mmCIF file of C-alpha atoms in Angstrom:
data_model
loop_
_atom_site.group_PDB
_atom_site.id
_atom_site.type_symbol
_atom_site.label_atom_id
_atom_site.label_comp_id
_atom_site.label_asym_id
_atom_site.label_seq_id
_atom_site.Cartn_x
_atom_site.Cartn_y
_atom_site.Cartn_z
ATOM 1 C CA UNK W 843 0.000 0.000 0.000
ATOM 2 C CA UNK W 844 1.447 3.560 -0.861
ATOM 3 C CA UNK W 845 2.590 5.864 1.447
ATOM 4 C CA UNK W 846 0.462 9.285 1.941
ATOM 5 C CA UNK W 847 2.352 12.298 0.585
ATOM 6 C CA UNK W 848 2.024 13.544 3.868
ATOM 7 C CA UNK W 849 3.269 10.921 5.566
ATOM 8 C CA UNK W 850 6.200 10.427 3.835
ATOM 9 C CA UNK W 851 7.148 14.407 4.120
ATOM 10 C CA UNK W 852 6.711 14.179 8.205
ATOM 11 C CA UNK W 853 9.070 11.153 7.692
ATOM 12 C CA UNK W 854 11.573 13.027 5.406
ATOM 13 C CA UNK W 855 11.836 16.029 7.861
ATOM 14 C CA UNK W 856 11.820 13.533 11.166
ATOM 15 C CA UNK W 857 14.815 12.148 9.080
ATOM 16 C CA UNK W 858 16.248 15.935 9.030
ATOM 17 C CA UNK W 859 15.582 16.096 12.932
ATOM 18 C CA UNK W 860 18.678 15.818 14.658
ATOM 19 C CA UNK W 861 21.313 18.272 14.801
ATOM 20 C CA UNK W 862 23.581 16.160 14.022
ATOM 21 C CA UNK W 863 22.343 15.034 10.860
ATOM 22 C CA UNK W 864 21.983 18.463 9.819
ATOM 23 C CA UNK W 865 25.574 19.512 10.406
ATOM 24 C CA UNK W 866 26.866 16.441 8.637
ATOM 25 C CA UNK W 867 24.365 17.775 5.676
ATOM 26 C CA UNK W 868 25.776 21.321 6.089
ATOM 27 C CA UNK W 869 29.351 20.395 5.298
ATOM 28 C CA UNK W 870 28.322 18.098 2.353
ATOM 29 C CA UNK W 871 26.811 21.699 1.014
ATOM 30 C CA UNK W 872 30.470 22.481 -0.378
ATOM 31 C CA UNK W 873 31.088 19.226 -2.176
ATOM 32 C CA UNK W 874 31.751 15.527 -0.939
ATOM 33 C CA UNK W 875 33.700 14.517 2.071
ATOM 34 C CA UNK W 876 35.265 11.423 3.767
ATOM 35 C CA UNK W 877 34.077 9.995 7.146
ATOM 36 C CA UNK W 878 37.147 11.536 8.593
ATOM 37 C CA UNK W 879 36.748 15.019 8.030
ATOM 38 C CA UNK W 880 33.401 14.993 8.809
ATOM 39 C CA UNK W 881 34.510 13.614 12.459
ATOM 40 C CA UNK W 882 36.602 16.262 12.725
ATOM 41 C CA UNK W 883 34.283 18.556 12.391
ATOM 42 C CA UNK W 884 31.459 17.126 14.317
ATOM 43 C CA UNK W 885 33.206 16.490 16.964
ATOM 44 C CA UNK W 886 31.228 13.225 17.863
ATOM 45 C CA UNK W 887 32.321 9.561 18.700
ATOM 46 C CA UNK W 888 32.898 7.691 15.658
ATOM 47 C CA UNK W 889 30.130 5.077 16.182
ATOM 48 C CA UNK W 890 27.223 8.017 16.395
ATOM 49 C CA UNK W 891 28.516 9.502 13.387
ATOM 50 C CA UNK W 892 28.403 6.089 11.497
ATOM 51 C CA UNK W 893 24.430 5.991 12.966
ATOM 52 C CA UNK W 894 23.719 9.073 11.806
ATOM 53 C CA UNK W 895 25.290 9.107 8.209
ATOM 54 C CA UNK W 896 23.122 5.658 7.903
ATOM 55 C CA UNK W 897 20.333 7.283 9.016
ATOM 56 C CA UNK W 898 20.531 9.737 5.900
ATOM 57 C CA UNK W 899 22.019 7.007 3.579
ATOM 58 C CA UNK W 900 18.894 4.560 4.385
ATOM 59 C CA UNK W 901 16.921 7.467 3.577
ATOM 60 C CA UNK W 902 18.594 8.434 0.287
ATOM 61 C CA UNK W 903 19.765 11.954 1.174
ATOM 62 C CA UNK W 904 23.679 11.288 1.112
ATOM 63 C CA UNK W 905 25.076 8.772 -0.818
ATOM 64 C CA UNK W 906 28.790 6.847 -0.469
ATOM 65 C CA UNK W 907 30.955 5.823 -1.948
ATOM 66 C CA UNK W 908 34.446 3.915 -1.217
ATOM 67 C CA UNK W 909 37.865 5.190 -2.486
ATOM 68 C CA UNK W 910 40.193 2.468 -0.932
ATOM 69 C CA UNK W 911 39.777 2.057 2.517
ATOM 70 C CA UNK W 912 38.122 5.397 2.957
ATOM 71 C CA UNK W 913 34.253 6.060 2.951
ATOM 72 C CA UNK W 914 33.649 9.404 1.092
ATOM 73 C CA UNK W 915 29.774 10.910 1.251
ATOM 74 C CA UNK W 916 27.781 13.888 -1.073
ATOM 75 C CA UNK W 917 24.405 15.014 -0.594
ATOM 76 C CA UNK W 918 22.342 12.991 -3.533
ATOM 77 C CA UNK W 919 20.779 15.975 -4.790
ATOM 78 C CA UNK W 920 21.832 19.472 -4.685
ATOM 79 C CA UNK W 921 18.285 20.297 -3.731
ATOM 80 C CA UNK W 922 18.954 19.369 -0.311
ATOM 81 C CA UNK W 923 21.697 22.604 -0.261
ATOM 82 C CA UNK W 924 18.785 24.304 -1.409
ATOM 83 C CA UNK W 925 16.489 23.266 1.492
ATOM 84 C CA UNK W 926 19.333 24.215 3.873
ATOM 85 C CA UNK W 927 19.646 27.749 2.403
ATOM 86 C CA UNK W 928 15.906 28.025 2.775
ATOM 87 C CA UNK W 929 15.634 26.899 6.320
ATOM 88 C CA UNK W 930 18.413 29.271 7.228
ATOM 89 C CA UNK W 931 16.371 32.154 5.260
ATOM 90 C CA UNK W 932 13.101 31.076 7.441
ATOM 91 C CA UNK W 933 14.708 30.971 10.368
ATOM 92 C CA UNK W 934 16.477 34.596 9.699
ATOM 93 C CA UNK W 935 13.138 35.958 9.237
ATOM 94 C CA UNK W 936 11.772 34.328 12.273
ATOM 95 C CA UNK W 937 14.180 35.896 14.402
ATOM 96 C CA UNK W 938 14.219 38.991 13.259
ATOM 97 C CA UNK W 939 10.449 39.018 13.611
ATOM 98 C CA UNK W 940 10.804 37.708 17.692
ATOM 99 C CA UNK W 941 14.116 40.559 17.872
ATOM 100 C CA UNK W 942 11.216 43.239 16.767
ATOM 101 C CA UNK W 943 8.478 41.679 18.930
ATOM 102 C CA UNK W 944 10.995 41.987 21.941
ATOM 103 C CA UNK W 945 12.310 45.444 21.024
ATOM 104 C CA UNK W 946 8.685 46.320 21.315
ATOM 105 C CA UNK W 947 8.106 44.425 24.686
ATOM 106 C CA UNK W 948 11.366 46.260 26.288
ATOM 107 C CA UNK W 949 10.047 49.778 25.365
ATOM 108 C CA UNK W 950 6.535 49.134 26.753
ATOM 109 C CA UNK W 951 8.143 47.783 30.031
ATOM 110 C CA UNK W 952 10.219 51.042 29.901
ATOM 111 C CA UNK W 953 7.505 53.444 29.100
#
């Protein structure tokens, strides 16, 4: 039985919910990496890290690929880049909104 189109977006963006995930996605933004670099820079134990890249691999968002004895991933698609850049653009505008709507709340405290 097929999925709901609904369903299967909550389970793409439960997929995206860890922040973990998310970083690993953010430095595949610039271009393909090996496991090694991206455990440098996530500064996690190895063993989550593997969890979490299989998390995204099961799901089809990164691929890999072996060179030798090192394990090198890439987003699949360039549009997840895209959704990055427009979750950081949403979230801009949601703070600045909550920086106005507390700008606002200071002066009526003060007045």
């Amino acid at each position: 039985m097929a999925v709901p189109l609904n369903q299967a977006k909550a389970e793409f963006f439960r997929t995206l919910g860890h922040p973990v995930r998310i970083r690993v996605l953010e430095l595949l933004q610039d271009g393909p990496l090996p496991v090694r670099d991206l455990l440098a820079e996530v500064d996690i134990e190895a063993s989550n890290l593997s969890q979490q890249l299989a998390v995204l691999r099961r799901a089809g968002i990164v691929s890999a690929t072996r060179e030798g004895t090192t394990v090198v991933y890439a987003l699949s698609t360039p549009d997840v880049a895209e959704l990055l850049v427009a979750a950081r653009r949403i979230l801009a505008d949601l703070l600045a909104g909550q920086g106005e709507l507390l700008a606002e709340l200071r002066a009526q405290a003060r007045g």
